[in-house]
PDB file of C-alpha atoms in Angstrom:
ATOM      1  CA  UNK A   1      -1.646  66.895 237.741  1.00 68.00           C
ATOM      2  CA  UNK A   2      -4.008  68.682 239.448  1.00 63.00           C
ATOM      3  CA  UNK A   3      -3.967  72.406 238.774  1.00 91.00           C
ATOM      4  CA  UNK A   4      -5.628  75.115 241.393  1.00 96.00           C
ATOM      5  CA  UNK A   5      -4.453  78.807 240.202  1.00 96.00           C
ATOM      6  CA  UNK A   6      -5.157  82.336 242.321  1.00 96.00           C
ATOM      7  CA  UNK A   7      -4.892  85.396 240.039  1.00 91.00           C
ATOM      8  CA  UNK A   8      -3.034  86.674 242.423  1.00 92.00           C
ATOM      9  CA  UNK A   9       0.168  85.851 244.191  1.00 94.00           C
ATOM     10  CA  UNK A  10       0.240  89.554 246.349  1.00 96.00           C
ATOM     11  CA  UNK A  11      -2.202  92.141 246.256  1.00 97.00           C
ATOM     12  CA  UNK A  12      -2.576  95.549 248.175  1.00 97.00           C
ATOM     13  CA  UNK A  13      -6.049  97.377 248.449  1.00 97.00           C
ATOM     14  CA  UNK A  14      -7.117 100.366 250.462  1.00 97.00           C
ATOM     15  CA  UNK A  15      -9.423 100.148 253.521  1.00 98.00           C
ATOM     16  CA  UNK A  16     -13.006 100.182 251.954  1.00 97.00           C
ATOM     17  CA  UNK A  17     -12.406  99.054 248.466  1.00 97.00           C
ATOM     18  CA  UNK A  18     -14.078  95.787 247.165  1.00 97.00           C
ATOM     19  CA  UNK A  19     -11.817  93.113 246.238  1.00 97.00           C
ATOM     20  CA  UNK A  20     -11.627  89.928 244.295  1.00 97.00           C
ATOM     21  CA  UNK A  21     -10.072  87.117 244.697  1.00 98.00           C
ATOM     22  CA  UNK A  22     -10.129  84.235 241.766  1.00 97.00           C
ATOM     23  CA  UNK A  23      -9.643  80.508 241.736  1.00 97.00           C
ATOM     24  CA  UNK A  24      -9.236  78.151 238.663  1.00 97.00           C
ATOM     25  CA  UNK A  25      -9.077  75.047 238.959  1.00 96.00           C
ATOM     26  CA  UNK A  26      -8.159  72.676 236.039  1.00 95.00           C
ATOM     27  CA  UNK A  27      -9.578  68.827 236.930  1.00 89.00           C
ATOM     28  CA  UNK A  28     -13.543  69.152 237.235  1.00 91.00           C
ATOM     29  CA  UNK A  29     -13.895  69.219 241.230  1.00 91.00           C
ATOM     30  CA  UNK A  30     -17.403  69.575 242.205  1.00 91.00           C
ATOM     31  CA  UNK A  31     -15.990  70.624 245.768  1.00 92.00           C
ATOM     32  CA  UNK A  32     -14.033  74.559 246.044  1.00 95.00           C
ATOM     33  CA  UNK A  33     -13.020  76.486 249.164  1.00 95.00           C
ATOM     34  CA  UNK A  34     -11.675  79.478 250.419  1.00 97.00           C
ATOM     35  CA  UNK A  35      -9.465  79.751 253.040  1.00 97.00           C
ATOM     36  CA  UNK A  36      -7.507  82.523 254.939  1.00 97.00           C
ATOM     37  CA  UNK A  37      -4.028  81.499 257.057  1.00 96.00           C
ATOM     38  CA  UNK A  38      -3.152  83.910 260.088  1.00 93.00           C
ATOM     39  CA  UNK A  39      -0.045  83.248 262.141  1.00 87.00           C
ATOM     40  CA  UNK A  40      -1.079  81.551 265.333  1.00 81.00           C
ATOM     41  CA  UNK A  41      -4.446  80.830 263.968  1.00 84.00           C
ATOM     42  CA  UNK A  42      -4.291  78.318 261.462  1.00 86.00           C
ATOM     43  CA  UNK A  43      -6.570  77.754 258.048  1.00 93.00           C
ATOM     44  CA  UNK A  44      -9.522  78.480 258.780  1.00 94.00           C
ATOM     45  CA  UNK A  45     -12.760  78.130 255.916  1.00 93.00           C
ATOM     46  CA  UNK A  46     -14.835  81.039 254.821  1.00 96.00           C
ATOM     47  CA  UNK A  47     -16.468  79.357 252.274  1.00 96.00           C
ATOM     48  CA  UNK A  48     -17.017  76.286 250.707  1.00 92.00           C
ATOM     49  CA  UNK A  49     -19.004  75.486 247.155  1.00 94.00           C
ATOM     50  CA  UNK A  50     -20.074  71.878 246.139  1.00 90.00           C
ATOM     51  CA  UNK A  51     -21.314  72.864 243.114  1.00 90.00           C
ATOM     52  CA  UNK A  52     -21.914  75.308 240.867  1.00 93.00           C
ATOM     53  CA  UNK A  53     -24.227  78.489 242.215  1.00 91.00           C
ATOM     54  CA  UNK A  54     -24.150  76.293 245.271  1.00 92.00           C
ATOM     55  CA  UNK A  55     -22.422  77.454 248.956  1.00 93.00           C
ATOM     56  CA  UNK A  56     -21.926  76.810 252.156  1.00 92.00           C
ATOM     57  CA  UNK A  57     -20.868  79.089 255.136  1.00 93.00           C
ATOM     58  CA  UNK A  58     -17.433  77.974 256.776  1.00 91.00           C
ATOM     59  CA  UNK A  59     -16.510  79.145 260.047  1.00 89.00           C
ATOM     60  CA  UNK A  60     -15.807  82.369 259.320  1.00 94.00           C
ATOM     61  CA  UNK A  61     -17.902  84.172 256.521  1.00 96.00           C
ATOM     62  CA  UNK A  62     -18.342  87.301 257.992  1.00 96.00           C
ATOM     63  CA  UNK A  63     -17.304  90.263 255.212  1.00 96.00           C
ATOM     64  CA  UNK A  64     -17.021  88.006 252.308  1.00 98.00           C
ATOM     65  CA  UNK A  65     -19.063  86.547 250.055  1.00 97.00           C
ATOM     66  CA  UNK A  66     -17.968  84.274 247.198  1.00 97.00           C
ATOM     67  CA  UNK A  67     -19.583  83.313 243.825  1.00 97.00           C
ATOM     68  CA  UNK A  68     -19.695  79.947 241.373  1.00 97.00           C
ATOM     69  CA  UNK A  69     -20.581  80.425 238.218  1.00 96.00           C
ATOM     70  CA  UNK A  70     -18.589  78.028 236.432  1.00 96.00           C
ATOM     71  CA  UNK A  71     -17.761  74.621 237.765  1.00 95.00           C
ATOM     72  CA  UNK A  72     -13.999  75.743 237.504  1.00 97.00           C
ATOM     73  CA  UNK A  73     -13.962  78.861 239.061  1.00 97.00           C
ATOM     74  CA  UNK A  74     -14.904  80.161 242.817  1.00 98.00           C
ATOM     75  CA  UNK A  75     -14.584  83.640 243.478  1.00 97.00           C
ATOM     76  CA  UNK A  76     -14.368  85.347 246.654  1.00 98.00           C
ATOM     77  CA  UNK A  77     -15.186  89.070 247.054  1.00 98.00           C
ATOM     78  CA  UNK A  78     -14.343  91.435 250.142  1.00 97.00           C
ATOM     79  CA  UNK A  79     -17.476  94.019 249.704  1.00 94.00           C
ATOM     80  CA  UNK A  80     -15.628  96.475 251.887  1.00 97.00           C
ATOM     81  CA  UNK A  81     -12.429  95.571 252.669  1.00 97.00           C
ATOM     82  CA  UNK A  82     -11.119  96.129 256.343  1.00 97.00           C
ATOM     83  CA  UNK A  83      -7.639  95.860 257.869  1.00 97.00           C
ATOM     84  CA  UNK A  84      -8.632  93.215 260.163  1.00 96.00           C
ATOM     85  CA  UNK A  85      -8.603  91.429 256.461  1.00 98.00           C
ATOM     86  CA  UNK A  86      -4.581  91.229 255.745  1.00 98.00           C
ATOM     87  CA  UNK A  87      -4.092  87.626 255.369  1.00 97.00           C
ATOM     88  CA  UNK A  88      -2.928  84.808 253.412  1.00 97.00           C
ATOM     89  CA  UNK A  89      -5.924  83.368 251.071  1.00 98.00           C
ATOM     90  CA  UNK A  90      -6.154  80.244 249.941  1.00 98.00           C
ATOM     91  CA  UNK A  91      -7.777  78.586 247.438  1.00 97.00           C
ATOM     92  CA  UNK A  92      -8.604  74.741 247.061  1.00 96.00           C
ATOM     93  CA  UNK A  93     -10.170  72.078 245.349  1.00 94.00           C
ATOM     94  CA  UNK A  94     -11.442  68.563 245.746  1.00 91.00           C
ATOM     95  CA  UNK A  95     -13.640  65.911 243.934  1.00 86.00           C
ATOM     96  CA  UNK A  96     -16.807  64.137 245.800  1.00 75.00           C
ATOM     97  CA  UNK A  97     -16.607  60.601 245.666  1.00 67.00           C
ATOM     98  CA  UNK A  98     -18.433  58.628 248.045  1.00 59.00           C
ATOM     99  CA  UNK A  99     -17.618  58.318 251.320  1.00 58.00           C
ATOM    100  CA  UNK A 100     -15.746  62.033 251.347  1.00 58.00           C
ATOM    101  CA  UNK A 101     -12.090  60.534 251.802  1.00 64.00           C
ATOM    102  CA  UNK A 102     -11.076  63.193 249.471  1.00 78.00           C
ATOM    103  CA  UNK A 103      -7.682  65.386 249.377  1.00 88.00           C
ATOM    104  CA  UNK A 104      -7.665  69.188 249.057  1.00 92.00           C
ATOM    105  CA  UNK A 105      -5.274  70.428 246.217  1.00 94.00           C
ATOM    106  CA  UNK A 106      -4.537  74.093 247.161  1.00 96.00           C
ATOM    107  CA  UNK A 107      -3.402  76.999 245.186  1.00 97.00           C
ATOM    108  CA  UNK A 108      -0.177  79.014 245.340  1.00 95.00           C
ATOM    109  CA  UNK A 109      -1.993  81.979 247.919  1.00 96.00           C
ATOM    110  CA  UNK A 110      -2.508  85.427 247.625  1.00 97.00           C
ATOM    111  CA  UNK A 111      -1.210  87.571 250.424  1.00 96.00           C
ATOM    112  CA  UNK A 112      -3.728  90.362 250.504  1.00 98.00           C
ATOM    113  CA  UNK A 113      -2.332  93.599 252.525  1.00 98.00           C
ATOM    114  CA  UNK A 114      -5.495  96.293 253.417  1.00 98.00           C
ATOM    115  CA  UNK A 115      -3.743  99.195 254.227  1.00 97.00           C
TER     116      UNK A 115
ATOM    117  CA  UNK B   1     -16.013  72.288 271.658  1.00 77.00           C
ATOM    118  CA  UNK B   2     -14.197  70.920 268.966  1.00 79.00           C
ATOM    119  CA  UNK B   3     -10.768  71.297 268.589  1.00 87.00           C
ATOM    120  CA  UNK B   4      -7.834  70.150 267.012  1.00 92.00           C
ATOM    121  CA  UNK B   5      -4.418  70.467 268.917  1.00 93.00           C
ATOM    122  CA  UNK B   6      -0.615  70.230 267.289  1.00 94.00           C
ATOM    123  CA  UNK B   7       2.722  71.398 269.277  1.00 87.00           C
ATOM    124  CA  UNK B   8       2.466  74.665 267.914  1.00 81.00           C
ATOM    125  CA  UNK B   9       6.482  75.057 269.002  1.00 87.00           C
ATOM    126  CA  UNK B  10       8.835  73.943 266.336  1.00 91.00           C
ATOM    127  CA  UNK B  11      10.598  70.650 266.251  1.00 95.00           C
ATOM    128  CA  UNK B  12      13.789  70.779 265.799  1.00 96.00           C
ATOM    129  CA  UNK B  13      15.792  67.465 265.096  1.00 96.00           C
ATOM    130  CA  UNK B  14      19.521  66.309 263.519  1.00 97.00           C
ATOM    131  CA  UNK B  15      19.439  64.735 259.568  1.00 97.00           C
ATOM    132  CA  UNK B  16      18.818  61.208 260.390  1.00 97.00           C
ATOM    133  CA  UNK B  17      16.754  60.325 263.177  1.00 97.00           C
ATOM    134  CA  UNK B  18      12.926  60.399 263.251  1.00 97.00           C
ATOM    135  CA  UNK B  19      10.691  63.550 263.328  1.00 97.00           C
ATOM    136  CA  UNK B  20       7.549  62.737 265.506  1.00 97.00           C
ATOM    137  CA  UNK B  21       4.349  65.190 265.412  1.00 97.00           C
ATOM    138  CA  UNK B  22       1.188  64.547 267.043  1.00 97.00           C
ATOM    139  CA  UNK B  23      -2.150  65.630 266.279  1.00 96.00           C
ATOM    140  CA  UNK B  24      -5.207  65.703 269.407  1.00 96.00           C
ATOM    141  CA  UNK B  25      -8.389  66.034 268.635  1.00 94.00           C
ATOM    142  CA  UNK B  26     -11.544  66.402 270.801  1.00 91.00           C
ATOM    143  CA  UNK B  27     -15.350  66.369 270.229  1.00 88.00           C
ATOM    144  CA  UNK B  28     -15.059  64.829 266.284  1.00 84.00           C
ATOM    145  CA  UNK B  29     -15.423  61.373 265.292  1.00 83.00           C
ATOM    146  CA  UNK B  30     -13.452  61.412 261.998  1.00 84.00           C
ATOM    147  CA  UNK B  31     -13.799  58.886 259.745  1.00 82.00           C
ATOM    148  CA  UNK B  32     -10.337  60.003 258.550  1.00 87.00           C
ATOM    149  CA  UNK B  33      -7.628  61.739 258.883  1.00 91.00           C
ATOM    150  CA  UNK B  34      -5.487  63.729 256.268  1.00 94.00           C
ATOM    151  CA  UNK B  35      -1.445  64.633 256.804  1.00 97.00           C
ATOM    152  CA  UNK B  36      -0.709  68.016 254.815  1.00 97.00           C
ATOM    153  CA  UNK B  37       3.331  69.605 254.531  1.00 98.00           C
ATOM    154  CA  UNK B  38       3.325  73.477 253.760  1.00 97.00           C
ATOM    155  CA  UNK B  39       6.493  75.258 253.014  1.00 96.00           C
ATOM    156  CA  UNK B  40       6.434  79.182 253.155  1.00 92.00           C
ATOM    157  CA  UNK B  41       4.431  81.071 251.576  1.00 90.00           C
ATOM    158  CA  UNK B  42       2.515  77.957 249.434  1.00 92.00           C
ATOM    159  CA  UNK B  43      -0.438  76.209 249.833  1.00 95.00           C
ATOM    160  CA  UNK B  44      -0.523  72.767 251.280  1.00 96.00           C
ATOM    161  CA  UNK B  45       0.362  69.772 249.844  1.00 96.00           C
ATOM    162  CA  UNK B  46      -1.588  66.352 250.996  1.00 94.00           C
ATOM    163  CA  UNK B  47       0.593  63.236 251.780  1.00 96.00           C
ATOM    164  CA  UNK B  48      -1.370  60.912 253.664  1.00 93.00           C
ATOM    165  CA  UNK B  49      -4.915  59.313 254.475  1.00 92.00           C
ATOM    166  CA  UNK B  50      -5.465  57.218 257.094  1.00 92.00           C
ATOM    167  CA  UNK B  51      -9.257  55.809 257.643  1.00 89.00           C
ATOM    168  CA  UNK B  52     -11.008  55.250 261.471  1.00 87.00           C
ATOM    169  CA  UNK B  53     -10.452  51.680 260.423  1.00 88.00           C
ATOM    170  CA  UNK B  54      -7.053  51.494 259.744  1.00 91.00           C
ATOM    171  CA  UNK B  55      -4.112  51.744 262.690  1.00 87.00           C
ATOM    172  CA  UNK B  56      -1.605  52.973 260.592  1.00 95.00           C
ATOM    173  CA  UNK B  57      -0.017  53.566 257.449  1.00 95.00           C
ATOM    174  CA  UNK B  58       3.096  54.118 255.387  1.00 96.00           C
ATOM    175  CA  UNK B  59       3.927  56.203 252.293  1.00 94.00           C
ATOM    176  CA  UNK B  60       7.940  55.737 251.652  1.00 95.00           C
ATOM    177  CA  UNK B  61       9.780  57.511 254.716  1.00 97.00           C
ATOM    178  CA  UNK B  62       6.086  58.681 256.225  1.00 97.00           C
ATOM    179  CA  UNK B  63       4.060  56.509 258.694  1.00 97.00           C
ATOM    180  CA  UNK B  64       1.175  57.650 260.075  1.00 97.00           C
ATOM    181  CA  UNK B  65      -1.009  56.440 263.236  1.00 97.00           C
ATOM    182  CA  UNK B  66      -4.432  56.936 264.116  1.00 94.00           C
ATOM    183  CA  UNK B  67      -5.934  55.829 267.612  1.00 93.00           C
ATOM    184  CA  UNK B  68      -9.396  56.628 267.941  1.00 90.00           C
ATOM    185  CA  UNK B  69      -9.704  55.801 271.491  1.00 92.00           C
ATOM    186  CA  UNK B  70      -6.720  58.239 272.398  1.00 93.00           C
ATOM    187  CA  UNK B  71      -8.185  60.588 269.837  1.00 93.00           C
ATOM    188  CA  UNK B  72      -4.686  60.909 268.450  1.00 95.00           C
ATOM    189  CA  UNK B  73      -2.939  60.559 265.414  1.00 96.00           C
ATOM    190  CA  UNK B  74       1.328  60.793 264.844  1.00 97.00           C
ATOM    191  CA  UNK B  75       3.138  61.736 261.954  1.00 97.00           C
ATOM    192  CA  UNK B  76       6.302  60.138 261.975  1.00 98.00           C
ATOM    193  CA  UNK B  77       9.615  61.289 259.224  1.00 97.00           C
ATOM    194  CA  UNK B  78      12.241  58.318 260.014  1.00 97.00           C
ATOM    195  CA  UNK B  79      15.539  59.156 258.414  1.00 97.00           C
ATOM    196  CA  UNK B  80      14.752  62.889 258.185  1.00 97.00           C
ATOM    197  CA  UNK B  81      16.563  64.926 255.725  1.00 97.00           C
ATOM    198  CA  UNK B  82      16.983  68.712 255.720  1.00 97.00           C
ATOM    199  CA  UNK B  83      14.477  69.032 252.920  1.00 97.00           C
ATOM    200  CA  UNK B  84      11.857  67.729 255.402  1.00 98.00           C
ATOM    201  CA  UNK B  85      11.699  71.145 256.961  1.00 98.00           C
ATOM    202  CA  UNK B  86       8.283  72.364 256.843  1.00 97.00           C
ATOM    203  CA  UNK B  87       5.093  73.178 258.236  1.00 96.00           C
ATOM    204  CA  UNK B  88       3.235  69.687 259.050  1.00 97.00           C
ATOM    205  CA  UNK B  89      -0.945  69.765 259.228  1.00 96.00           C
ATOM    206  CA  UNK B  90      -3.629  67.691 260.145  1.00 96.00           C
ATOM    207  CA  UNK B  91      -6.794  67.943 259.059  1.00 94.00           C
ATOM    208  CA  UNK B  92     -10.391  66.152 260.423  1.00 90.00           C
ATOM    209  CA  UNK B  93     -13.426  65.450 258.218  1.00 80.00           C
ATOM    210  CA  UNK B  94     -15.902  68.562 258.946  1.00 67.00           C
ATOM    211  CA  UNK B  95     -19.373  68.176 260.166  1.00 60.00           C
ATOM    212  CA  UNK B  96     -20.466  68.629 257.023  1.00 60.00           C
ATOM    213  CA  UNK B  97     -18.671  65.670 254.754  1.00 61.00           C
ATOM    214  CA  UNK B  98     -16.203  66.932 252.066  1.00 67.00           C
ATOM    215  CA  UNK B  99     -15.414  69.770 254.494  1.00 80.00           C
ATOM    216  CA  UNK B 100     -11.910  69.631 256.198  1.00 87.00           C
ATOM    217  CA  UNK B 101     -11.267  71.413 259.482  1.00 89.00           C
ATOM    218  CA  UNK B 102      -7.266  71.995 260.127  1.00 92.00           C
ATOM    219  CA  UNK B 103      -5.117  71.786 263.024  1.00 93.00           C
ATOM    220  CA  UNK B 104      -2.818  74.587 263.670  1.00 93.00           C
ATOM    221  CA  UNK B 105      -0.012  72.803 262.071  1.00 95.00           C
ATOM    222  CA  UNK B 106       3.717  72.124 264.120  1.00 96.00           C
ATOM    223  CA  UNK B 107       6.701  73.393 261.844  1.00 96.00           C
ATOM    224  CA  UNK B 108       9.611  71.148 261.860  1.00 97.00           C
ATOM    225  CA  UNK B 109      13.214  71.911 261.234  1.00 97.00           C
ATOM    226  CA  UNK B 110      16.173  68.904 260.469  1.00 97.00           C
ATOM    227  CA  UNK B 111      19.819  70.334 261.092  1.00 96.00           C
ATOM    228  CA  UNK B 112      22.344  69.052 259.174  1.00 94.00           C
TER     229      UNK B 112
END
């Protein structure tokens, strides 16, 4: 089975601080995103990696920035985090076979609070 | 623009009958279309595929339709049991491929 882990299931940071969020994921996907979940708003993709050092701006980047060193891990960083930030984060992962008819396998979430 | 529309008011239905959702979409021409279920406070899980090519498909109790003239694809539950209560998504192939763009998903709710 497909494994995709967060480090963290809840997490509560103070306006300003820089935050990380980690992903592992256990079944070689070239393909890792990051996602954040607002009621009324839906999943929408901050970033996306499809390989290692390698990504891509989703639809809505602005105050994070995420890193790939390792093929099994994607890391997303708040530099400065904001209130406007409180979400749900998600994590996923998916293999590139030709022709891109490939599933997402998602983590558990971390609910990030900025207070 | 593109978007991609779900009943974002909850279904609500009785144990045994059949759970419709429906997914629009406007401005994409997916080559497929995925079916996710998330229940509270998890990630997504996937459950189906269905390809531009294909009109539908099944997957047990799950049949799912895909009309790419009507832009339009429905999720159908039949014989819907309590533990089908969830949040249903759909997702589109991105502009860039590999990349996913979500609807805003339609929770559903079966009464005993």
């Amino acid at each position: 089975d497909v494994k995709v882990t967060q480090s963290s299931r809840y997490l509560v940071k103070r306006t300003g601080e820089k935050v990380f969020l980690e992903c592992v994921q256990d079944m070689d996907h070239e393909n890792m995103f990051w996602y954040r979940q607002d009621p009324g708003l839906g999943l929408r993709l901050i970033y996306f990696s499809y390989d290692v050092k390698m990504k891509e701006k989703g639809d809505i980047p602005e105050g994070y920035s995420v890193s790939r060193e390792k093929k099994e891990r994607f890391s997303l960083i708040l530099e400065s985090a904001s209130t406007n930030q409180t979400s749900m984060y998600l994590c996923a992962s998916s293999t590139r076979l030709a022709g891109g008819y490939n599933e997402q396998f998602f983590g558990p979430g971390t609910r990030l609070t900025v207070l | 623009s593109q978007k991609i529309e779900q009943n974002s008011e909850a279904l609500n239905i009785q144990e045994g009958k059949t759970a419709t959702l429906t997914c629009n979409y406007t401005n994409y021409s997916p080559a497929y279309l995925q079916w996710y279920r998330q229940d509270p406070g998890r990630g997504p899980v996937f459950l189906l595929l269905i390809r531009e090519n294909e009109k539908e498909k099944r997957k047990e109790r799950l049949k799912v339709t895909f009309d790419t003239t009507l832009k339009q694809s429905l999720f159908h539950i039949t014989a819907s049991q309590p533990a089908d209560s969830a949040t249903y998504l759909c997702a589109l192939e991105g502009n860039a491929g590999n990349m996913l763009t979500f609807g805003g998903g339609t929770r559903l709710m079966v009464k005993p």
